Structures are given as C-alpha cells and as structure tokens.
C-alpha cells in the first residue's frame, strides 16, 4: 500500500539484484526507516527482533533469508545451516516453517549451481502469492463493505472496528483484516476505521494507525475498552479482525481481547468478520477454546510501555507499582458461534466445518 | 486501609486541629506523599487537579474545603464564595454538589460565630458516614466471597476480577467494589484479585494495584483485553466493579470497558456484581444506555501515557502516530440483564427496579 503517495511492499529485492530491503517495524510509528539485509544472519535477526512481524511477512523474509544464504554459499551444508538458523527465530510461527520447508525441499532437489537463481525466484513467488491471497481477501471482504454502504443508502460512511494489526505491515502487501478496507477505500467507498490500540503491545495504536494514516484511510484510535460502547450506540457497522489460527470448526485464535469485541458485536447485532488466508486454518483442530494453548509472554510488556517524548526521544516507562505481579496472556479464542463469517481468498463462508469445507473441499477428509 | 502496616484514610484532620491532609493521588503508585490543605483554594485545587478523586472522596474534600473557608472567614459572603469555588472544580460530580448543598444549608442556618465549629463537625461526620457505608458494602459483599470460598470446598483461593479503581483511595476508607475484598481478606479468606489496568487513565494498574499491594492483598495486573480469556478458562470466580451512576432499573454506568467484562462474565456463567453506595442511584432514570450521556475526554489521555523511567524520573510518552485522530469515551453502560446483583450498604439485591425498591422502599414513589 501507499506511504504518503509512494507504493511500498514490506519486503523487496534491492536494486543491486541480490540484497533484500524491509521496513524496520520496530521504529514505527515514530520513524520510517528501511533496513537492508545482506546475509542469512541479518535476515534471522530481522525476524527475531521483530523488525519484520506478522506470519505471512515472516514466511516471506525466511524465504529471502534462504536466498541470501544461497547467494553466499549454495552447498548442502549452507542450506541446512540456513534452515536451522531461520527456524530458530520464531519457532511457533506456522508460516515460517512452511516457507522454510518449501525452500529446502525445492533447493535440495536441484544441483548447487542452480540453487541461487531458484531461491530468489521462489522467494519472489512466495511474496507474489501472498499478495494475491490478500487481494482475494480484499475483494471478497470489500464486497461486504460495499453491501453495508448500500444498506446505509449509499451516502453514509461505513464504520469498521478492527483489533491488533492484520494490515499490510503484517503481510507483503494489502493485509488480511485490512485488505477489505483498502479495497473499499480505493474503490471510493467512504470507510472509517475504529482502531483498537491493542494492549499490551499496542499494534493497533502504532502499526494499524500508521498504515491507515499513511495510505489516507480515515480512522480513530480508541482504547480496547471503548468498542462495546460504540457498538451499543450504532457507531460500528461491522468488525473485521485477523486470526493467528483458525480451527476446522471456525473458532478463531487471535490477539487477546478479540473475544470481548466479538461478544459486544453479538450483543448488538453487529456483524463480526475474520479475514484469513487458508494457511491459518488448522484442519486437525475442532474446539479452539479447549484445544489451543495460549502463550504467556513477558510481564514487562504489560508493566512497561514505550513511546516518544515531546522532544522526539524514545522512552520506556513503568506503569504499575514497583514489583507488582503482572499477567500477560497473548491470545484468546473467539468461539465460532460469535463469528458472522470467515473472509478467505476463496470467498466468505460461515464459521463452521461445513462452511470451511464448502470453500476447501479438498480438505474434507482431514477436517476435524 | 493499611499502607505497609499503618492505617490511613484518604483524608484526615491534621494534628493542628484545623488544616486537612490528603494523600496526593497524582503521584501514585510511584511516590507516596501527603499534601496539607490550609485554604479553600487549596482544597479546590486538590479536587480539580485530581490530587483527590473518586466521588465519595471528592464530596468529603469539598466538605472540609467549606470548613477551611469558615476557619478563615465565617461571613455569608465567604460561605457563598467557598460554595461557588468548590462546585466549579468538577461540576458533574454528584457527591460534590450533595456535600456542598448539605454544608451550605447547615452553615447558613446558624450564626456566623457557630459556623466554624459546625463545619468541622459536619465534615468529619460526612467522612465517618462514608466509611460506615463502605463497611456495609464490604460486609454484604464479603459474604458473597465467603460463599464462593465455601463452594470451592473452603481451600482454594477465590479469584475476583475488578475494573478501574473503586477502592479505598476513591472513598474515605474501604472503597465500594474493593470493600468486599478487604473484608474477606481481613477475615482470613484467601482472595486473589485480577486487576484490569483500565485504559486510558490506568487507574487499575496505578491505584488499585497500589492499594491492594499496600494492604497485602494478592493481585495480578492484566490488560483490559485479558478478562474474557481468564473467564473462559475458569480463572475468575466473580467480578466486582464500582459504578458512577446506577439507574432505578439497575443499569450501571461505570468506567469504559465495564460492559465488555459483564458480557464475558455472562457468557461464562461468572457472577458479575456491582458495589455501590445508595448515593450513586439515580431514581429518576430507567434505561441507562439511552438515557445517560457519555462524557468524551481529551484525546491526549489515549495518545499519551505517563509513568516512571528505570531511573525513577516521571516521563510522558506518545503512543500513536503524530497527529493521529483519537477518541476518548470515559464511561459505558452495562445493562441490568448482565448484572448478577447490586451490593449496597443495605444488602445485595437483583439489578432491577423491584430489587432496588425492595432495599430502598422509601424511594418507591420516585423510582422511574
């Protein structure tokens, strides 16, 4: 999408034809800076320090990390070492392992002297595939926003609430939850986005607000507590969030707090949609609340917060009494009964086994 | 309640017998400091700058502000000027107006030379009445915690989730929502409190965590997003919040985000209680969602946040992109259908007109 009128992806090949450039997301929203990656070690560090984040972008960066490794040394040993180093960065990320397995299988199957070229070609393809997937989500979800606009008489702004960042910064371009919003906005439909700040890591206040603002989409940052009140008063036409993992029954594991918004949407007859590429679907899992273990992260993400002072300097402050006990649950599970529909690259379906298998009939045998 | 073993109220008469001391709550949880108030102007400033906050404590401070005015000058003119100055500090605070009207009526009815003594006596009485009210809420709500403890077999910790600060720092002592917790804790029942940080002003992370920690009540600070997940997994035995305004039908207007926790409690069969003194009941109002206007506050409360650096210095940082639009809705309304019971100084009742009139039969004629 655009940053002040210039089109960017989150990752791209440098003009030199071999090194890779990414947006340094650790500095957003306060500083926009491009980081150049020249070795597999730098690619691994970019993933582990969250210079790049979001499952699809992590996968794309890992693929280019393999290409950087092959650029330097295309031996079997180097291939294995690159795989190991990149996998260790974020061991639980599904797309990371998928991209690495894909690259390793393809590269291992060809002679050393063909690996470098193949690696760059496949990494580029993985990026393009992600963009196409997100555009598909955008097309199908954008139609839902268009419908809402038409239902409002074709003149009022459509208000969409989102939680966390499932935008283009989490993918290669377009995003998942935000792709429908960009699609509608680009088509001239007036959209306004309520942006949950998304404590504790504030991906909404930092990243979602940044990318919507940079592309020119009207939006308002609110605390995570506010959405229920807005929905009670007819100020939200639909919710669209992303998902880290979707069960075969349509339960959605996403950033902590998603469940609370889905409850409020249900209580106020506000449609609650989830945008997802098929890669987040775990076909082996049925009940997400019982079956998905929830990661607990470092308490300092809750007790401390970072931003910039009026002088522009970065600073981190403590918010709680010294030594206070802190809990930090990273995700929650929204039961399928609260989800109006799943927006995938193949279309919109009910959040249910039948709905998902209807869109992905090839998974009927494996679906829990 | 106690601060590291020493008993404190939030407001008290100094040893000199005429000036007034309060805990400076703007410095909490990072610094504990007592501020001495010697004039009505200082009392007014303490209210308007939120050195003292919480409806009952604001009322008590206003009452002592009138006493300080009478200490200096007991004329009719001084009485009227003190009333005006104190009322202007927080014009929408119900207890403030009530305390000022009460003081003005009583003082205006006696000769000038009796006003000083009467003002101090009545201010002390207002404080003691507030303590007695909160103790009543504590007694009735504490019994609910005792019941939960017994239901768990009398050995497991009772986990209570609370939102915002409705503790002793918001009153003269004990608090409203937290009075049941202190009562149970003091009686030896093992209680653990999940403390919502309560964005945007973080009264939970700052004040509730501070006062529970100082009194020795086990607690864990969580982001406002986390409560739904905890309730899904049986980690919350009951919720208790305060209320700024309660309608005659039992709708509860409280800090933004309370409604989301009530929805999660309802979805998971977790009892959701509200602790309140009768003074928060608005007998003229039925439907709170339709009838209560929600204050919108300055956006900088959302976009910026204050804390202390590792070096111990206070600092304020910006969290959102420069110039980002921000919305700041201060309260929301939890419909009575989501409230298990109202804990008042007279007992626990259903959140309904019948329930409230049952406890306050003298209001039957005025109840909406």
PDB file of C-alpha atoms in Angstrom, chain A residues 117-265:
ATOM      1  CA  UNK A 117      18.668 -18.446  -9.014  1.00  0.00           C
ATOM      2  CA  UNK A 118      15.903 -20.805  -7.926  1.00  0.00           C
ATOM      3  CA  UNK A 119      15.938 -19.431  -4.366  1.00  0.00           C
ATOM      4  CA  UNK A 120      15.426 -15.831  -5.474  1.00  0.00           C
ATOM      5  CA  UNK A 121      12.740 -16.863  -7.954  1.00  0.00           C
ATOM      6  CA  UNK A 122      10.845 -18.903  -5.356  1.00  0.00           C
ATOM      7  CA  UNK A 123      11.121 -16.205  -2.671  1.00  0.00           C
ATOM      8  CA  UNK A 124       9.666 -13.695  -5.121  1.00  0.00           C
ATOM      9  CA  UNK A 125       6.893 -16.141  -5.937  1.00  0.00           C
ATOM     10  CA  UNK A 126       6.059 -16.663  -2.259  1.00  0.00           C
ATOM     11  CA  UNK A 127       5.748 -12.880  -1.910  1.00  0.00           C
ATOM     12  CA  UNK A 128       3.562 -12.575  -5.007  1.00  0.00           C
ATOM     13  CA  UNK A 129       1.382 -15.457  -3.853  1.00  0.00           C
ATOM     14  CA  UNK A 130       0.853 -13.723  -0.516  1.00  0.00           C
ATOM     15  CA  UNK A 131      -0.126 -10.526  -2.274  1.00  0.00           C
ATOM     16  CA  UNK A 132      -2.592 -12.429  -4.470  1.00  0.00           C
ATOM     17  CA  UNK A 133      -4.076 -14.177  -1.432  1.00  0.00           C
ATOM     18  CA  UNK A 134      -4.539 -10.873   0.397  1.00  0.00           C
ATOM     19  CA  UNK A 135      -6.054  -9.275  -2.699  1.00  0.00           C
ATOM     20  CA  UNK A 136      -8.547 -12.146  -2.779  1.00  0.00           C
ATOM     21  CA  UNK A 137      -9.490 -11.494   0.856  1.00  0.00           C
ATOM     22  CA  UNK A 138      -9.751  -7.816  -0.023  1.00  0.00           C
ATOM     23  CA  UNK A 139     -12.058  -8.458  -2.961  1.00  0.00           C
ATOM     24  CA  UNK A 140     -14.454 -10.684  -1.028  1.00  0.00           C
ATOM     25  CA  UNK A 141     -14.382  -8.570   2.142  1.00  0.00           C
ATOM     26  CA  UNK A 142     -14.579  -5.350   0.177  1.00  0.00           C
ATOM     27  CA  UNK A 143     -17.885  -6.565  -1.243  1.00  0.00           C
ATOM     28  CA  UNK A 144     -19.207  -6.875   2.325  1.00  0.00           C
ATOM     29  CA  UNK A 145     -18.265  -3.249   2.996  1.00  0.00           C
ATOM     30  CA  UNK A 146     -19.900  -2.229  -0.282  1.00  0.00           C
ATOM     31  CA  UNK A 147     -23.068  -4.064   0.803  1.00  0.00           C
ATOM     32  CA  UNK A 148     -23.042  -2.224   4.134  1.00  0.00           C
ATOM     33  CA  UNK A 149     -22.599   1.060   2.268  1.00  0.00           C
ATOM     34  CA  UNK A 150     -25.541   0.286   0.011  1.00  0.00           C
ATOM     35  CA  UNK A 151     -27.684  -0.715   3.000  1.00  0.00           C
ATOM     36  CA  UNK A 152     -26.941   2.698   4.538  1.00  0.00           C
ATOM     37  CA  UNK A 153     -28.331   4.314   1.414  1.00  0.00           C
ATOM     38  CA  UNK A 154     -25.039   4.816  -0.387  1.00  0.00           C
ATOM     39  CA  UNK A 155     -24.173   8.043   1.345  1.00  0.00           C
ATOM     40  CA  UNK A 156     -23.047   7.427   4.921  1.00  0.00           C
ATOM     41  CA  UNK A 157     -19.568   6.403   5.974  1.00  0.00           C
ATOM     42  CA  UNK A 158     -19.147   2.716   6.827  1.00  0.00           C
ATOM     43  CA  UNK A 159     -17.554   2.320  10.263  1.00  0.00           C
ATOM     44  CA  UNK A 160     -15.372  -0.753  10.697  1.00  0.00           C
ATOM     45  CA  UNK A 161     -13.764  -1.717  14.003  1.00  0.00           C
ATOM     46  CA  UNK A 162     -10.519  -3.703  13.982  1.00  0.00           C
ATOM     47  CA  UNK A 163      -8.271  -5.128  16.678  1.00  0.00           C
ATOM     48  CA  UNK A 164      -4.474  -5.504  16.537  1.00  0.00           C
ATOM     49  CA  UNK A 165      -2.624  -5.201  13.218  1.00  0.00           C
ATOM     50  CA  UNK A 166      -3.616  -7.557  10.439  1.00  0.00           C
ATOM     51  CA  UNK A 167      -2.738  -4.993   7.807  1.00  0.00           C
ATOM     52  CA  UNK A 168      -0.239  -4.803   5.002  1.00  0.00           C
ATOM     53  CA  UNK A 169       2.590  -4.398   7.506  1.00  0.00           C
ATOM     54  CA  UNK A 170       1.869  -7.969   8.715  1.00  0.00           C
ATOM     55  CA  UNK A 171       1.912  -9.348   5.177  1.00  0.00           C
ATOM     56  CA  UNK A 172       3.767  -8.459   1.972  1.00  0.00           C
ATOM     57  CA  UNK A 173       1.012  -6.075   0.887  1.00  0.00           C
ATOM     58  CA  UNK A 174      -2.721  -5.397   1.470  1.00  0.00           C
ATOM     59  CA  UNK A 175      -3.023  -7.335   4.733  1.00  0.00           C
ATOM     60  CA  UNK A 176      -5.735  -9.760   5.813  1.00  0.00           C
ATOM     61  CA  UNK A 177      -8.274  -7.941   8.027  1.00  0.00           C
ATOM     62  CA  UNK A 178      -7.402  -4.604   6.443  1.00  0.00           C
ATOM     63  CA  UNK A 179      -7.398  -5.777   2.789  1.00  0.00           C
ATOM     64  CA  UNK A 180     -11.202  -5.353   2.542  1.00  0.00           C
ATOM     65  CA  UNK A 181     -10.848  -1.854   3.968  1.00  0.00           C
ATOM     66  CA  UNK A 182      -8.139  -0.825   1.472  1.00  0.00           C
ATOM     67  CA  UNK A 183     -10.126  -2.384  -1.364  1.00  0.00           C
ATOM     68  CA  UNK A 184     -13.274  -0.475  -0.432  1.00  0.00           C
ATOM     69  CA  UNK A 185     -11.377   2.754   0.196  1.00  0.00           C
ATOM     70  CA  UNK A 186      -9.535   2.508  -3.135  1.00  0.00           C
ATOM     71  CA  UNK A 187     -12.889   1.919  -4.842  1.00  0.00           C
ATOM     72  CA  UNK A 188     -14.188   5.202  -3.461  1.00  0.00           C
ATOM     73  CA  UNK A 189     -16.425   3.814  -0.709  1.00  0.00           C
ATOM     74  CA  UNK A 190     -16.182   6.070   2.363  1.00  0.00           C
ATOM     75  CA  UNK A 191     -14.773   3.930   5.175  1.00  0.00           C
ATOM     76  CA  UNK A 192     -13.771   4.980   8.675  1.00  0.00           C
ATOM     77  CA  UNK A 193     -11.882   2.594  10.938  1.00  0.00           C
ATOM     78  CA  UNK A 194     -12.071   2.395  14.733  1.00  0.00           C
ATOM     79  CA  UNK A 195      -8.573   1.236  15.669  1.00  0.00           C
ATOM     80  CA  UNK A 196      -8.291  -0.657  18.976  1.00  0.00           C
ATOM     81  CA  UNK A 197      -4.939   0.313  20.485  1.00  0.00           C
ATOM     82  CA  UNK A 198      -4.451  -3.394  21.359  1.00  0.00           C
ATOM     83  CA  UNK A 199      -2.690  -3.583  24.675  1.00  0.00           C
ATOM     84  CA  UNK A 200      -0.193  -4.697  25.690  1.00  0.00           C
ATOM     85  CA  UNK A 201       1.944  -4.359  22.570  1.00  0.00           C
ATOM     86  CA  UNK A 202      -0.168  -1.562  21.057  1.00  0.00           C
ATOM     87  CA  UNK A 203      -0.002  -2.864  17.497  1.00  0.00           C
ATOM     88  CA  UNK A 204      -3.223  -1.002  16.746  1.00  0.00           C
ATOM     89  CA  UNK A 205      -2.122   2.388  18.080  1.00  0.00           C
ATOM     90  CA  UNK A 206       1.294   2.035  16.483  1.00  0.00           C
ATOM     91  CA  UNK A 207       1.041  -0.026  13.289  1.00  0.00           C
ATOM     92  CA  UNK A 208      -2.602  -0.022  12.202  1.00  0.00           C
ATOM     93  CA  UNK A 209      -2.952   3.716  12.810  1.00  0.00           C
ATOM     94  CA  UNK A 210       0.328   4.275  10.945  1.00  0.00           C
ATOM     95  CA  UNK A 211      -0.538   2.252   7.871  1.00  0.00           C
ATOM     96  CA  UNK A 212      -4.112   3.533   7.579  1.00  0.00           C
ATOM     97  CA  UNK A 213      -2.907   7.104   8.013  1.00  0.00           C
ATOM     98  CA  UNK A 214      -0.097   6.695   5.504  1.00  0.00           C
ATOM     99  CA  UNK A 215      -2.499   5.316   2.900  1.00  0.00           C
ATOM    100  CA  UNK A 216      -5.080   8.011   3.626  1.00  0.00           C
ATOM    101  CA  UNK A 217      -7.835   5.908   5.206  1.00  0.00           C
ATOM    102  CA  UNK A 218      -9.811   7.874   7.847  1.00  0.00           C
ATOM    103  CA  UNK A 219      -9.501   6.274  11.281  1.00  0.00           C
ATOM    104  CA  UNK A 220      -9.703   6.949  15.012  1.00  0.00           C
ATOM    105  CA  UNK A 221      -7.587   5.281  17.688  1.00  0.00           C
ATOM    106  CA  UNK A 222      -9.555   4.131  20.744  1.00  0.00           C
ATOM    107  CA  UNK A 223      -8.671   2.167  23.854  1.00  0.00           C
ATOM    108  CA  UNK A 224      -9.617  -1.502  23.807  1.00  0.00           C
ATOM    109  CA  UNK A 225     -12.318  -0.732  26.380  1.00  0.00           C
ATOM    110  CA  UNK A 226     -14.317   1.522  24.060  1.00  0.00           C
ATOM    111  CA  UNK A 227     -15.696  -0.814  21.358  1.00  0.00           C
ATOM    112  CA  UNK A 228     -18.657  -2.076  23.372  1.00  0.00           C
ATOM    113  CA  UNK A 229     -19.937   1.431  23.978  1.00  0.00           C
ATOM    114  CA  UNK A 230     -19.547   2.311  20.291  1.00  0.00           C
ATOM    115  CA  UNK A 231     -21.491  -0.784  19.242  1.00  0.00           C
ATOM    116  CA  UNK A 232     -24.273  -0.071  21.765  1.00  0.00           C
ATOM    117  CA  UNK A 233     -24.746   3.290  20.092  1.00  0.00           C
ATOM    118  CA  UNK A 234     -24.787   2.194  16.444  1.00  0.00           C
ATOM    119  CA  UNK A 235     -21.347   3.632  15.724  1.00  0.00           C
ATOM    120  CA  UNK A 236     -19.894   0.390  14.313  1.00  0.00           C
ATOM    121  CA  UNK A 237     -21.256  -1.208  11.120  1.00  0.00           C
ATOM    122  CA  UNK A 238     -19.004  -4.257  11.235  1.00  0.00           C
ATOM    123  CA  UNK A 239     -15.911  -5.667  12.893  1.00  0.00           C
ATOM    124  CA  UNK A 240     -13.092  -7.253  10.895  1.00  0.00           C
ATOM    125  CA  UNK A 241     -10.118  -8.839  12.639  1.00  0.00           C
ATOM    126  CA  UNK A 242      -7.351 -11.192  11.617  1.00  0.00           C
ATOM    127  CA  UNK A 243      -6.541 -14.575  13.114  1.00  0.00           C
ATOM    128  CA  UNK A 244      -3.393 -16.400  14.077  1.00  0.00           C
ATOM    129  CA  UNK A 245      -5.019 -19.804  13.922  1.00  0.00           C
ATOM    130  CA  UNK A 246      -8.489 -20.905  12.836  1.00  0.00           C
ATOM    131  CA  UNK A 247      -9.874 -24.324  13.731  1.00  0.00           C
ATOM    132  CA  UNK A 248     -11.716 -26.570  11.280  1.00  0.00           C
ATOM    133  CA  UNK A 249     -14.908 -25.682  13.203  1.00  0.00           C
ATOM    134  CA  UNK A 250     -14.384 -21.945  12.727  1.00  0.00           C
ATOM    135  CA  UNK A 251     -13.064 -20.985  16.177  1.00  0.00           C
ATOM    136  CA  UNK A 252     -10.647 -18.080  15.886  1.00  0.00           C
ATOM    137  CA  UNK A 253      -7.469 -17.674  17.932  1.00  0.00           C
ATOM    138  CA  UNK A 254      -6.355 -14.063  17.637  1.00  0.00           C
ATOM    139  CA  UNK A 255      -4.773 -11.298  19.717  1.00  0.00           C
ATOM    140  CA  UNK A 256      -6.009 -11.124  23.305  1.00  0.00           C
ATOM    141  CA  UNK A 257      -9.238  -9.121  23.519  1.00  0.00           C
ATOM    142  CA  UNK A 258     -10.709 -10.217  20.184  1.00  0.00           C
ATOM    143  CA  UNK A 259     -13.231 -12.395  22.056  1.00  0.00           C
ATOM    144  CA  UNK A 260     -14.529  -9.385  24.028  1.00  0.00           C
ATOM    145  CA  UNK A 261     -15.229  -7.465  20.806  1.00  0.00           C
ATOM    146  CA  UNK A 262     -16.984 -10.480  19.301  1.00  0.00           C
ATOM    147  CA  UNK A 263     -19.220 -10.672  22.398  1.00  0.00           C
ATOM    148  CA  UNK A 264     -20.115  -6.996  22.058  1.00  0.00           C
ATOM    149  CA  UNK A 265     -20.790  -7.382  18.339  1.00  0.00           C
TER     150      UNK A 265
END
